[in-house]
Coordinates of C-alpha atoms in Angstrom, one line a residue:
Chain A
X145 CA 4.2 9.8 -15.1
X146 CA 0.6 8.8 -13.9
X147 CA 1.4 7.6 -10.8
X148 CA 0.5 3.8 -10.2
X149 CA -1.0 4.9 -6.8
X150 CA -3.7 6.8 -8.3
X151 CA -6.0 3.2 -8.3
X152 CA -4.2 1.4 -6.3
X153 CA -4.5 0.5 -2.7
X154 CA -2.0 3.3 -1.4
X155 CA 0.8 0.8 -1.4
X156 CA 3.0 1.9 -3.9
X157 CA 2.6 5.4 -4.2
X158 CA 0.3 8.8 -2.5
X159 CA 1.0 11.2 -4.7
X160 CA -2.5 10.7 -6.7
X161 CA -3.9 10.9 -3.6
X162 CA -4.0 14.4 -3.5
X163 CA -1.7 15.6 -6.2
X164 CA 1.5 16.9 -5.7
X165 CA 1.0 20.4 -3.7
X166 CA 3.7 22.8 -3.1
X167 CA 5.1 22.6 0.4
X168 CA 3.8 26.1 1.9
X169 CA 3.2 27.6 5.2
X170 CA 6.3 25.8 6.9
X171 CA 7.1 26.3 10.5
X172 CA 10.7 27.0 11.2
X173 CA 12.7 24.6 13.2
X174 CA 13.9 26.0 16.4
X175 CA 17.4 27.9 16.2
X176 CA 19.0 26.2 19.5
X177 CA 19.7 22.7 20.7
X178 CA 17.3 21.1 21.2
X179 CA 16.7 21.2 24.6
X180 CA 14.5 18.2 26.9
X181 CA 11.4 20.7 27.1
X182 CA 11.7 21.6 23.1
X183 CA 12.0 17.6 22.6
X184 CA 8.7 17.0 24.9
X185 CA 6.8 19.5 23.7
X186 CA 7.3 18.7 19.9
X187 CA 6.6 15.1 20.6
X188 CA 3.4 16.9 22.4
X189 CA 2.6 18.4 19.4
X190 CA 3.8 15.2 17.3
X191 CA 1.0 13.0 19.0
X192 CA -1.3 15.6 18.1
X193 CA -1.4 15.6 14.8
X194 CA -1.2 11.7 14.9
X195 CA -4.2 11.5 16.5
X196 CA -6.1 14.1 14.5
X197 CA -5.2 12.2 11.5
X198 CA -6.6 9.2 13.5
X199 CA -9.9 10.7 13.2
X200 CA -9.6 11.7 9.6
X201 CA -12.9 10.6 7.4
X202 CA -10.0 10.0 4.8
X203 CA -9.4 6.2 5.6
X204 CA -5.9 6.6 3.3
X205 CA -4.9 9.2 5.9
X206 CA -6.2 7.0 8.7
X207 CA -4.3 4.6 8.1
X208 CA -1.2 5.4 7.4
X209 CA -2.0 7.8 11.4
X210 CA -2.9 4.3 13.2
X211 CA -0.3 2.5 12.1
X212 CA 1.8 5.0 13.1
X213 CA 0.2 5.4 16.6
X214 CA 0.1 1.4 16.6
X215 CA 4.1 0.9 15.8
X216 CA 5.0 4.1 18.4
X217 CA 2.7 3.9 21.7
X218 CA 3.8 2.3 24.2
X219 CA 0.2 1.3 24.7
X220 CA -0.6 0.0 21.2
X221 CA -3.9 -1.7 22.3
X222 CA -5.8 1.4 22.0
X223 CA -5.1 1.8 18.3
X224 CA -5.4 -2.5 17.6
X225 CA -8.9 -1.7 18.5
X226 CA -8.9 1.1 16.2
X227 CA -7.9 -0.6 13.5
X228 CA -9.7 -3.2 13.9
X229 CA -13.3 -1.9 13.9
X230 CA -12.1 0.4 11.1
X231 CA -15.1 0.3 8.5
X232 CA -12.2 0.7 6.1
X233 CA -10.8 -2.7 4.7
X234 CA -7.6 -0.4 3.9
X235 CA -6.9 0.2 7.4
X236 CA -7.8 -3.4 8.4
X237 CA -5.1 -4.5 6.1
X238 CA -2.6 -2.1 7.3
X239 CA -3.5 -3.8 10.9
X240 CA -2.6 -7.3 9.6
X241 CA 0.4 -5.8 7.8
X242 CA 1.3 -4.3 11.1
X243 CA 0.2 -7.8 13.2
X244 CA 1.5 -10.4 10.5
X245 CA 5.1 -10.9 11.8
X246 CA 4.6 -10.8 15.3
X247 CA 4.3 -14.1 17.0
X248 CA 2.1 -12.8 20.1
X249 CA -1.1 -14.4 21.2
X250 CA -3.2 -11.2 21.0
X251 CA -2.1 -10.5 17.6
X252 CA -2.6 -13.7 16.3
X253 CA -6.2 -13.6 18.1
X254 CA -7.1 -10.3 16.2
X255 CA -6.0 -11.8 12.9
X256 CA -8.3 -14.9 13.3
X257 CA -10.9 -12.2 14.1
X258 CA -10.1 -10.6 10.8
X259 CA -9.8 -13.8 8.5
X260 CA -13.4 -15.1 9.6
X261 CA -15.1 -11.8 10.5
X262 CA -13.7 -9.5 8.3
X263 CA -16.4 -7.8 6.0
X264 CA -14.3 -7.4 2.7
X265 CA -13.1 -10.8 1.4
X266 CA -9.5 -10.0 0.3
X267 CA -9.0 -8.2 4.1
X268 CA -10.1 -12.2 5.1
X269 CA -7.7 -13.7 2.8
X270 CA -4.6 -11.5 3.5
X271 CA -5.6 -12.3 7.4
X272 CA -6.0 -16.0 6.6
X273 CA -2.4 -16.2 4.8
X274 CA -0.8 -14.3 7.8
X275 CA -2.6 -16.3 10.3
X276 CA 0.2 -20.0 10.0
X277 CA -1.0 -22.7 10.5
X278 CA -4.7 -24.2 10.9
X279 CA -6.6 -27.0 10.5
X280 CA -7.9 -28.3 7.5
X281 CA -11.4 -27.6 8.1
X282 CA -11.1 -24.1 8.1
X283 CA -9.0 -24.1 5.3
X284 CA -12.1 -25.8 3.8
X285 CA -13.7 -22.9 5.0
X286 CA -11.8 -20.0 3.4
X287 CA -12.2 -22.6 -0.2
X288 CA -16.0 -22.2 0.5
X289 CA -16.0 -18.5 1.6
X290 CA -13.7 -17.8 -2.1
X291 CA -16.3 -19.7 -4.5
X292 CA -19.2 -17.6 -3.1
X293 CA -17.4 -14.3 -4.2
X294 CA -17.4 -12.4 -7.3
X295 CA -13.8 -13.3 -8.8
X296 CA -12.2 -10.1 -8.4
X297 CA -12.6 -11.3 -4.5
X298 CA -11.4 -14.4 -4.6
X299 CA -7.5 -15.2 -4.9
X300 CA -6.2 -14.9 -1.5
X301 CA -8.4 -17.0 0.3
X302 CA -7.9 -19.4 -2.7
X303 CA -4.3 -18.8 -2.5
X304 CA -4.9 -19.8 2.2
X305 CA -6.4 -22.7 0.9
X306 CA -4.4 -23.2 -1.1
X307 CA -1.3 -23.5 1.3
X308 CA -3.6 -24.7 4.0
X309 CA -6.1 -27.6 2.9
X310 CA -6.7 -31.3 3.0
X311 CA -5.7 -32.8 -0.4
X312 CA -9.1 -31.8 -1.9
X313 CA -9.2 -29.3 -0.8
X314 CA -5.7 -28.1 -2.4
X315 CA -6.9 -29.3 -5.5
X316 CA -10.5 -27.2 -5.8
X317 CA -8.4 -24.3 -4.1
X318 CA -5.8 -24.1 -7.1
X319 CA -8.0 -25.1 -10.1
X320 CA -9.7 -22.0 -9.4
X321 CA -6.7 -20.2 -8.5
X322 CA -4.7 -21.2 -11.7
X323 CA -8.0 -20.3 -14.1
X324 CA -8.2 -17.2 -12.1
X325 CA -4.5 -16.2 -12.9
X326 CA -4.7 -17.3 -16.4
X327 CA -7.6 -14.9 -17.4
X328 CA -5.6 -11.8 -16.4
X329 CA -8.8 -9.8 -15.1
X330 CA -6.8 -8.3 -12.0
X331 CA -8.0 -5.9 -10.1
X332 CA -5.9 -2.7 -9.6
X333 CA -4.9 -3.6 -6.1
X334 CA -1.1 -3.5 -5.4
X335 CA -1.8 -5.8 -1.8
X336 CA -3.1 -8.5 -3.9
X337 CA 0.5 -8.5 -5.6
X338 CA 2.6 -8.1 -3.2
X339 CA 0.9 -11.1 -1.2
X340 CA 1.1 -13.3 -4.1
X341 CA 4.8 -12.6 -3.9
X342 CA 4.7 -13.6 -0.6
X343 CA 2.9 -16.2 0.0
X344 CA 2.5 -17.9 -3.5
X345 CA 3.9 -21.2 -4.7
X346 CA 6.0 -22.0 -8.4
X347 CA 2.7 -23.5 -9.6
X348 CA 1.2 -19.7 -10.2
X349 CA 4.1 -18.8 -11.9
X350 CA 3.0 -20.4 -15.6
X351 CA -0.5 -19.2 -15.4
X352 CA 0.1 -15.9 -14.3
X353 CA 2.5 -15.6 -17.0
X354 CA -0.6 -16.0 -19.3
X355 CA -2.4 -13.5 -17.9
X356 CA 0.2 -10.6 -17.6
X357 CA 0.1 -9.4 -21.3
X358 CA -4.1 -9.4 -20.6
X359 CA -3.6 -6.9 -17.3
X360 CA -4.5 -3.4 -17.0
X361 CA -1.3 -1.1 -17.3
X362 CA -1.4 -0.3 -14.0
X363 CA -0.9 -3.8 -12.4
X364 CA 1.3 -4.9 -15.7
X365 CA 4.5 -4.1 -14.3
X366 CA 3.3 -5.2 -10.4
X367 CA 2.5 -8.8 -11.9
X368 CA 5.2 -9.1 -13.8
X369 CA 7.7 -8.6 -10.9
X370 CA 5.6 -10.9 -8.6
X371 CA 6.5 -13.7 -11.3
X372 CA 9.8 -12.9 -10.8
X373 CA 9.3 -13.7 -7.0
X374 CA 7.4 -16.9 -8.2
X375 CA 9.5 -18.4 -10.7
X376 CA 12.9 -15.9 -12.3
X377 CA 13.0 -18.6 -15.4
X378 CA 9.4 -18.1 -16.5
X379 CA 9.7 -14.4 -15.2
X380 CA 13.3 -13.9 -17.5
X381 CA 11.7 -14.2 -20.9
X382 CA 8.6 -12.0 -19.6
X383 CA 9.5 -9.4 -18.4
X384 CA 12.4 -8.8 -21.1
X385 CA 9.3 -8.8 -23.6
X386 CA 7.4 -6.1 -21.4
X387 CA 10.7 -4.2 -20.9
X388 CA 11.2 -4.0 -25.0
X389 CA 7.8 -2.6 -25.9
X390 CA 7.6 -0.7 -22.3
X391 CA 7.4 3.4 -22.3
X392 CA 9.0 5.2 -19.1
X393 CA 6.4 5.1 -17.2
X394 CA 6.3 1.2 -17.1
X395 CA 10.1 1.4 -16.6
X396 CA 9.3 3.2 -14.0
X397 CA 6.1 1.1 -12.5
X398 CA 8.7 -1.6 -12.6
X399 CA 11.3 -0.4 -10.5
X400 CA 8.9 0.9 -8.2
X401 CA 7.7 -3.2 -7.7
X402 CA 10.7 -4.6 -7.5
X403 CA 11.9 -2.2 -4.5
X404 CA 8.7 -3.6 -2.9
X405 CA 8.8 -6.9 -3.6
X406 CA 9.6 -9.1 -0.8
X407 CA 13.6 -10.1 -0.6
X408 CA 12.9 -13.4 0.0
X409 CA 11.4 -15.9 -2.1
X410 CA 7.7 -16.6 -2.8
X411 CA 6.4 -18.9 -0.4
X412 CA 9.9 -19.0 1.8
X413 CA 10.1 -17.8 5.3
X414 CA 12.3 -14.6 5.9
X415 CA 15.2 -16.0 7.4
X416 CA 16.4 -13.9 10.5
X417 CA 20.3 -13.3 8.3
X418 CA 17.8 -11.7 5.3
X419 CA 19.4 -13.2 2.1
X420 CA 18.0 -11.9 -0.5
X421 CA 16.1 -13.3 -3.4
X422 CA 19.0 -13.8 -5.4
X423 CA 17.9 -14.5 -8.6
X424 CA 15.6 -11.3 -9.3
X425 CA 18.5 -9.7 -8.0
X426 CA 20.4 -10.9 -10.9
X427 CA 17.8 -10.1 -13.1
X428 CA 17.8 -6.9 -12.0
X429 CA 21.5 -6.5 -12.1
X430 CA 22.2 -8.1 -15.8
X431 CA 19.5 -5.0 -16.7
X432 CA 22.0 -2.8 -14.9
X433 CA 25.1 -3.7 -16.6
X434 CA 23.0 -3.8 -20.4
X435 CA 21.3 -0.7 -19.2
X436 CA 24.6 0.7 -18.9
X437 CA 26.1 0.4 -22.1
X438 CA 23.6 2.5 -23.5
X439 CA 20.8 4.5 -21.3
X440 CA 22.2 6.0 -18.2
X441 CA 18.9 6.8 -17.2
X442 CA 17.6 2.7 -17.2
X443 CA 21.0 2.1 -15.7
X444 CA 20.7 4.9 -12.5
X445 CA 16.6 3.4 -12.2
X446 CA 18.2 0.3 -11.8
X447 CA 20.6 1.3 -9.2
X448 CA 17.8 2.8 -7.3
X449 CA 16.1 -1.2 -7.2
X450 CA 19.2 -2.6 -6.3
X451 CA 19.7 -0.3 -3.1
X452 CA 15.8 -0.8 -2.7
X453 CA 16.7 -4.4 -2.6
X454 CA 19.8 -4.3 -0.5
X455 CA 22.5 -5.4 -3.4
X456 CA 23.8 -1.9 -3.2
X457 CA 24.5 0.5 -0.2
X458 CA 22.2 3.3 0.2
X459 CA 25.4 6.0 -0.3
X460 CA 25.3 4.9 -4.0
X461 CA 22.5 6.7 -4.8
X462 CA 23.7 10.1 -2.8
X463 CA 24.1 12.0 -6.3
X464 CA 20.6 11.3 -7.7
X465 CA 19.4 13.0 -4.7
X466 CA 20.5 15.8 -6.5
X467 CA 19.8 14.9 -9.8
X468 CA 18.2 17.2 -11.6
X469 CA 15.4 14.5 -12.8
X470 CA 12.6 14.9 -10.4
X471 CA 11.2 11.4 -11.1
X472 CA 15.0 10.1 -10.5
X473 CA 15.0 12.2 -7.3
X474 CA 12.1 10.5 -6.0
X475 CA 12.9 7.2 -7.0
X476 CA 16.3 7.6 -5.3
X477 CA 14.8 9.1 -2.4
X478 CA 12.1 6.5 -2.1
X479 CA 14.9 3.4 -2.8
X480 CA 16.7 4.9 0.4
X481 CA 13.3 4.4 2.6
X482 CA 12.9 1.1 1.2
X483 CA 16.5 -0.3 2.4
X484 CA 16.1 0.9 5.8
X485 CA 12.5 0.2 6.3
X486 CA 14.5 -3.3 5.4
X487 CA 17.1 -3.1 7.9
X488 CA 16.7 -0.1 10.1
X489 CA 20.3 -0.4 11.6
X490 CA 21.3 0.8 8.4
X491 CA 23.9 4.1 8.6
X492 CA 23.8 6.5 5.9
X493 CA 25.6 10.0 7.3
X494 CA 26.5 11.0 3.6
X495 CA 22.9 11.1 2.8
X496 CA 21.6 13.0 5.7
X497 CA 22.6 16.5 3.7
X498 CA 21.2 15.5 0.3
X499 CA 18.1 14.1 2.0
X500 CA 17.5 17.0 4.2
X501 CA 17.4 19.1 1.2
X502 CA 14.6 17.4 -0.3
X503 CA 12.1 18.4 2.6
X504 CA 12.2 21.6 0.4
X505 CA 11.0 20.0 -2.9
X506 CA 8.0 20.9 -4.6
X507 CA 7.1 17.3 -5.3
X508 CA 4.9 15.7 -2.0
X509 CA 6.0 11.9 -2.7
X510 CA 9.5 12.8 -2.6
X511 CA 8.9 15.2 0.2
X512 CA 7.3 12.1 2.2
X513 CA 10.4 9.9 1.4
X514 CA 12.4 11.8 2.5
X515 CA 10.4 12.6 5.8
X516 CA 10.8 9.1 6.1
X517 CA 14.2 8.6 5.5
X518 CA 15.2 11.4 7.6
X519 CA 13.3 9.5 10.7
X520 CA 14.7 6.3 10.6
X521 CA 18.1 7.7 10.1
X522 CA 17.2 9.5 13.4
X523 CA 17.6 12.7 12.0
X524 CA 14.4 14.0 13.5
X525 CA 15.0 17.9 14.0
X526 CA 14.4 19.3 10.6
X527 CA 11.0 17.5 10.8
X528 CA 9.6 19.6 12.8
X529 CA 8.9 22.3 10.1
X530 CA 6.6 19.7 8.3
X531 CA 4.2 19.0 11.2
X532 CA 2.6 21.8 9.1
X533 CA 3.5 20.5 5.5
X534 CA 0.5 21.4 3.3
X535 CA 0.5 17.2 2.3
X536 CA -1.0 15.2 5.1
X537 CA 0.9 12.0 4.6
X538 CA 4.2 14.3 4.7
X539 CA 2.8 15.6 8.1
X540 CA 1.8 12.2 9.9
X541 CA 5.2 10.9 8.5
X542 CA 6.8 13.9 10.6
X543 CA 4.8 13.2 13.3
X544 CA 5.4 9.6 13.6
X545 CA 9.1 10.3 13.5
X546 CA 9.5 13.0 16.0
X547 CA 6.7 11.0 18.4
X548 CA 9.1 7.9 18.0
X549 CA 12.6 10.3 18.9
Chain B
X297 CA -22.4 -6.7 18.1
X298 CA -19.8 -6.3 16.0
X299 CA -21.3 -3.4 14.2
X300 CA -22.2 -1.5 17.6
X301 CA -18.6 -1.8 18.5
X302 CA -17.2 -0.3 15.0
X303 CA -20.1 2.6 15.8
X304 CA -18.5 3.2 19.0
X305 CA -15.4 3.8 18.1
X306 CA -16.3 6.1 15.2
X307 CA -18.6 7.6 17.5
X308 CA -15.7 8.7 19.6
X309 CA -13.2 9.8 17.3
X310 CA -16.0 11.7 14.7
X311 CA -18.6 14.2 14.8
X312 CA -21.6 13.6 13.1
X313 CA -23.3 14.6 10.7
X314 CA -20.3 15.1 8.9
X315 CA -18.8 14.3 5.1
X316 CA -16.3 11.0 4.5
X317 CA -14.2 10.1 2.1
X318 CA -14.9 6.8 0.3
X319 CA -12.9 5.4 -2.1
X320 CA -14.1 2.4 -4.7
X321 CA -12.4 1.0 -7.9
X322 CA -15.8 0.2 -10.8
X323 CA -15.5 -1.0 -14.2
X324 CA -15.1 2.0 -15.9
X325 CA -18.6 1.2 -18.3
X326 CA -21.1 3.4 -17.8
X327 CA -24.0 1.3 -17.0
X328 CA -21.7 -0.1 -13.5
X329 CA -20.6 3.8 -13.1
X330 CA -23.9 4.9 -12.9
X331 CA -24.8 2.1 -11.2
X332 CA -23.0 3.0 -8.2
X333 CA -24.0 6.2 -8.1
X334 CA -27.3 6.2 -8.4
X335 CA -27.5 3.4 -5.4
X336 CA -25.1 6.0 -3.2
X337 CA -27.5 9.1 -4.0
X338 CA -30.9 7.1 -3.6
X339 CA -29.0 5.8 -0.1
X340 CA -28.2 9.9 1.1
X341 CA -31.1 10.6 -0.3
X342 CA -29.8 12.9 -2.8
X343 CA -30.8 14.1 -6.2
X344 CA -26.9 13.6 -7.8
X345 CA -23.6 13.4 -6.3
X346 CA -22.5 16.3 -8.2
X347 CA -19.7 17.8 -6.5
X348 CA -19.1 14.6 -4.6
X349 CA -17.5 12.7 -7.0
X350 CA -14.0 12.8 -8.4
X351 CA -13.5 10.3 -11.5
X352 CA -10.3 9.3 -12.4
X353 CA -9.8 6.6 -15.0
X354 CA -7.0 3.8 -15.5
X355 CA -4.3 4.6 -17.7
X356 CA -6.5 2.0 -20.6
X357 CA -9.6 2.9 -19.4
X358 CA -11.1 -0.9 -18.1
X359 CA -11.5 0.4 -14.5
X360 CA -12.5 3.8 -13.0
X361 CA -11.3 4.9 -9.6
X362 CA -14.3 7.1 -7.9
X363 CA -13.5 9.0 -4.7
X364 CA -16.3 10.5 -3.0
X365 CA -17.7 12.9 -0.3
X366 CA -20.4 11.3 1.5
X367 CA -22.4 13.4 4.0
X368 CA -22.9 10.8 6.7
X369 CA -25.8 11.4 9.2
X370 CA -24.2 8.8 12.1
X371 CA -21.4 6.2 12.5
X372 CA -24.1 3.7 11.8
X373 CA -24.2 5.8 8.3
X374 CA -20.9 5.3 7.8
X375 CA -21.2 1.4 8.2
X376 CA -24.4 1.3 5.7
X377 CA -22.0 3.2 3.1
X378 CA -19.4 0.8 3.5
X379 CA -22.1 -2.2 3.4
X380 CA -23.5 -0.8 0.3
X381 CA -20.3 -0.7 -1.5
X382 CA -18.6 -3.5 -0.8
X383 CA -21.9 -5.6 -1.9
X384 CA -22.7 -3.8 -4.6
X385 CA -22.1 -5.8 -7.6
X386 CA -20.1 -3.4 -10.1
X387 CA -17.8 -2.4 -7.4
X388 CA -14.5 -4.6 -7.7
X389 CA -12.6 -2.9 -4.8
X390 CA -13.6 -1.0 -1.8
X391 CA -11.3 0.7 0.2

C-alpha cells in the first residue's frame, strides 16, 4: 500500500516518514520485578529521550516529543511555550489539538494567540474553530484574513466564519466555502479533513460531494468519510460508488478515516456519555454484513473500523493481531489504539499477549501501535526495550509511556 | 518580538549551524518544483540542493511532497526558511 501519510500532515499514518525499518539493536527488558529504583531510573531515561526528540530539527518528530512532554509533565507550561513559538505550523497544530478541549483560561489565551498571530493560515483557522465563541467582528476578521490567501489556505477560517459571523458575514464566509468545496482542488492535508468533520455544518455536505470524484487519491477516501460525518444520505450513494471502482489500497485509506473520524456528529458537541455517530456506524456496519457474504478480508477491515469506532469491543479483533496479513495486523493493531485513545478506561487483558508480540514486528507503524496500545493499557515494562527502537516515533511513543507509568 | 522569542527557544534547544528538516507539499509541475528550489538554494546560498532533497510524488501525480535538509546558519535562519516557504507562491502546504 502507499501509505496515505507519505503527503499528508502525519495524522493518519508515519510510516512514509521514514519507511518501515527493521527493529534492531533492542535493549533487553530487565529480568526481575521491577523494582522503585528500576521504575525511576527508566522514567530517567524515558524523559530523556523525550526531550532529545524535543530538540529534533525533524518538526514530525518534534511534535509528536512535545505533545508528549505537554500531556505527561506535571509542569506542562514549559512545553506550551514550546509549542507555541514552534516555527513548525505542524507542531502548532498539534498544540491546539492538545489545547482545544480544555476549558482553562491560559489555554484558551494561547489559542487566541494562535488564531490571530499564527504565521500559517490553516494553523489560524484550526485555532479560530477551537477557540468558541467570539464576537462578530472578529469573525469578520478571519472572513477578511481567508479572502487574502491563496485557496489552498482558505477553508478553515472560512469554515470560523462561517460558524461565527454576523449574517453577512455567514453569507460571504460560505459562498466561498461552498465554491471552494465544489471545485475539489484539496490539498493533501489530513487536519483539514478531520476538522471539517468536526466542525462543519450539513450545508458542505452537497458541495463537497461534487468535489470528491475531482480529489487527489490520497485525500479521496479522507473526504469521502468526512461527508459521511456531514450528511450519511448524501455520503450513502457516494461512497458506495468509490467503494465499487476502489482498489485495496483505497479500501484501505477508507478504513483508516473512518477510525479517525470524530464519533460524534459534524458540527455537534461531544457529549460527556460519547454516543456515537450512529449513522456512519451503520454505514459501516451494513458494509460489514455485505462484506461478509463474500470477502473476508473487506469484512475483518471492517471490523477493525467498528472497534476503531467503539461498536465493537477491542477483544474482537485479538486474532488479526496474529493474522498473517501484515496490512490487517496493522490495521487491527492501530483500531485497538484508536478505541482507547477514545476511552482510556477501556480493559483489554486478552490483548496484552497478542499486542506484546507485535513490538517484535518488522513493520514500524505497527510496531508504534502497538507501543501505543501497550501504554495506555498500562502495560509499560516491555517498553523499555524500544527506548532504543531504530524508528523514532516508536521510541518517543515508549518514552511517553513509561514517563507517564 | 514575536520572532525573537521563537529564536530564543530554538536557540536553547539547538545548535547552530546545523541541518533541519523542512517538509512542503508543491504542485508537482516542474516550473513550481523548480521554483521552490531554486528560491531555497539562492536563500543558503547554494549552487543545487542536490543531496538535500527527497521527492516523493502523490499516488496521481498533481502534487509533490519535498522533504529537505537545510543547513541553517542561526534560529533566525531557521525562521527565514520557514518565511520563505510558507509565502512562496507554488508551495500549497508547509509543515
Amino acid at each position: 500500500m502507499v501509505d496515505i501519510g507519505a503527503l499528508l500532515t502525519l495524522t493518519l499514518s508515519l510510516s512514509a516518514l521514514t519507511g518501515c525499518a527493521h527493529r534492531q539493536d533492542v535493549a533487553p527488558a530487565p529480568q526481575s520485578a521491577a523494582t522503585f529504583d528500576a521504575a525511576a531510573a527508566w522514567r530517567t531515561q524515558a524523559r530523556a529521550v523525550l526531550e532529545e526528540g524535543a530538540a529534533s530539527s525533524d518538526p514530525a518528530v518534534r511534535r509528536r516529543a512535545l505533545l508528549a512532554l505537554l500531556a505527561t509533565d506535571p509542569a506542562p507550561e514549559a512545553w506550551r511555550l514550546r509549542c507555541r513559538w514552534d516555527p513548525s505550523p505542524m507542531v502548532q497544530r498539534g498544540l491546539i489539538g492538545a489545547l482545544a478541549d480544555r476549558q482553562d483560561a491560559a489555554s484558551r489565551d494561547l489559542i487566541h494567540q494562535l488564531s490571530a498571530g499564527a504565521a500559517d493560515p490553516m494553523t489560524r483557522g484550526l485555532a479560530a474553530l477551537a477557540l468558541g465563541p467570539v464576537g462578530a467582528e472578529e469573525a469578520a476578521g478571519w472572513l477578511a484574513d481567508a479572502m487574502g490567501q491563496p485557496a489552498w489556505d482558505r477553508p478553515l477560517l472560512l469554515l470560523a466564519a462561517l460558524r461565527q459571523g454576523a449574517p453577512e458575514t455567514r453569507t460571504a464566509a460560505g459562498g466561498a466555502l461552498l465554491e471552494w468545496l465544489r471545485r475539489g482542488e484539496y490539498p493533501l492535508d489530513a487536519e483539514l479533513f478531520l476538522t471539517l468533520a468536526r466542525y462543519g455544518t450539513p450545508e458542505l455536505a452537497a458541495p463537497l460531494a461534487e468535489g470528491i470524484p475531482r480529489a487527489e487519491l490520497e485525500v479521496r477516501m479522507l473526504a469521502a468519510a468526512t461527508l459521511l460525518a456531514l450528511d450519511p444520505e448524501i455520503a450513502q450513494p457516494v461512497l458506495g460508488g468509490l467503494l465499487r471502482d476502489s482498489d485495496a489500497d483505497q479500501v484501505l485509506d477508507l478504513i483508516d478515516a473512518l477510525a479517525l473520524l470524530p464519533l460524534h456528529p459534524a458540527g455537534a458537541e461531544e457529549p460527556t456519555d460519547q454516543p456515537t455517530n450512529q449513522a456512519t456506524n451503520q454505514i459501516v456496519s451494513g458494509w460489514l454484513r455485505q462484506a461478509g457474504t463474500t470477502d473476508p478480508w473487506a469484512r475483518d477491515l471492517s471490523r477493525t473500523a467498528l472497534v476503531a469506532r467503539r461498536e465493537l469491543p477491542p477483544s474482537t479483533l485479538r486474532a488479526l493481531l496474529k493474522s498473517d496479513d501484515r496490512e490487517m495486523q496493522r490495521a487491527a493493531a492501530e483500531s485497538i489504539r484508536s478505541a482507547l485513545q477514545r476511552d482510556p478506561s477501556l480493559r483489554a487483558p486478552t490483548l496484552i499477549g497478542p499486542l506484546r508480540e507485535l513490538l517484535q514486528n518488522d513493520r514500524s507503524t505497527t510496531r508504534l501501535a502497538a507501543t501505543e496500545a501497550l501504554g495506555m493499557l498500562r502495560d509499560t515494562a516491555p517498553l523499555t526495550g524500544l527506548l532504543e527502537d531504530t524508528f523514532v516515533h516508536v521510541r518517543i511513543a515508549a518514552a511517553a509511556a513509561l514517563y507517564r507509568g | 518580538m514575536d520572532r525573537n522569542a521563537a529564536a530564543a527557544l530554538l536557540d536553547a534547544h539547538h545548535a547552530f549551524p546545523s541541518d533541519h528538516r523542512f517538509q512542503v507539499i508543491v504542485r508537482s509541475s516542474p516550473d513550481d518544483v523548480d521554483a521552490v528550489l531554486t528560491a531555497l538554494a539562492r536563500h543558503f546560498l547554494l549552487p543545487h540542493l542536490d543531496g538535500r532533497c527527497e521527492q516523493i510524488p502523490s499516488r496521481q501525480g498533481t502534487y509533490v511532497s519535498l522533504r529537505l535538509l537545510l543547513p541553517c546558519e542561526s534560529a533566525f535562519s531557521v525562521l527565514d526558511t520557514y518565511a520563505l516557504l510558507g509565502s512562496h507562491p507554488s508551495v500549497i502546504r508547509c509543515l
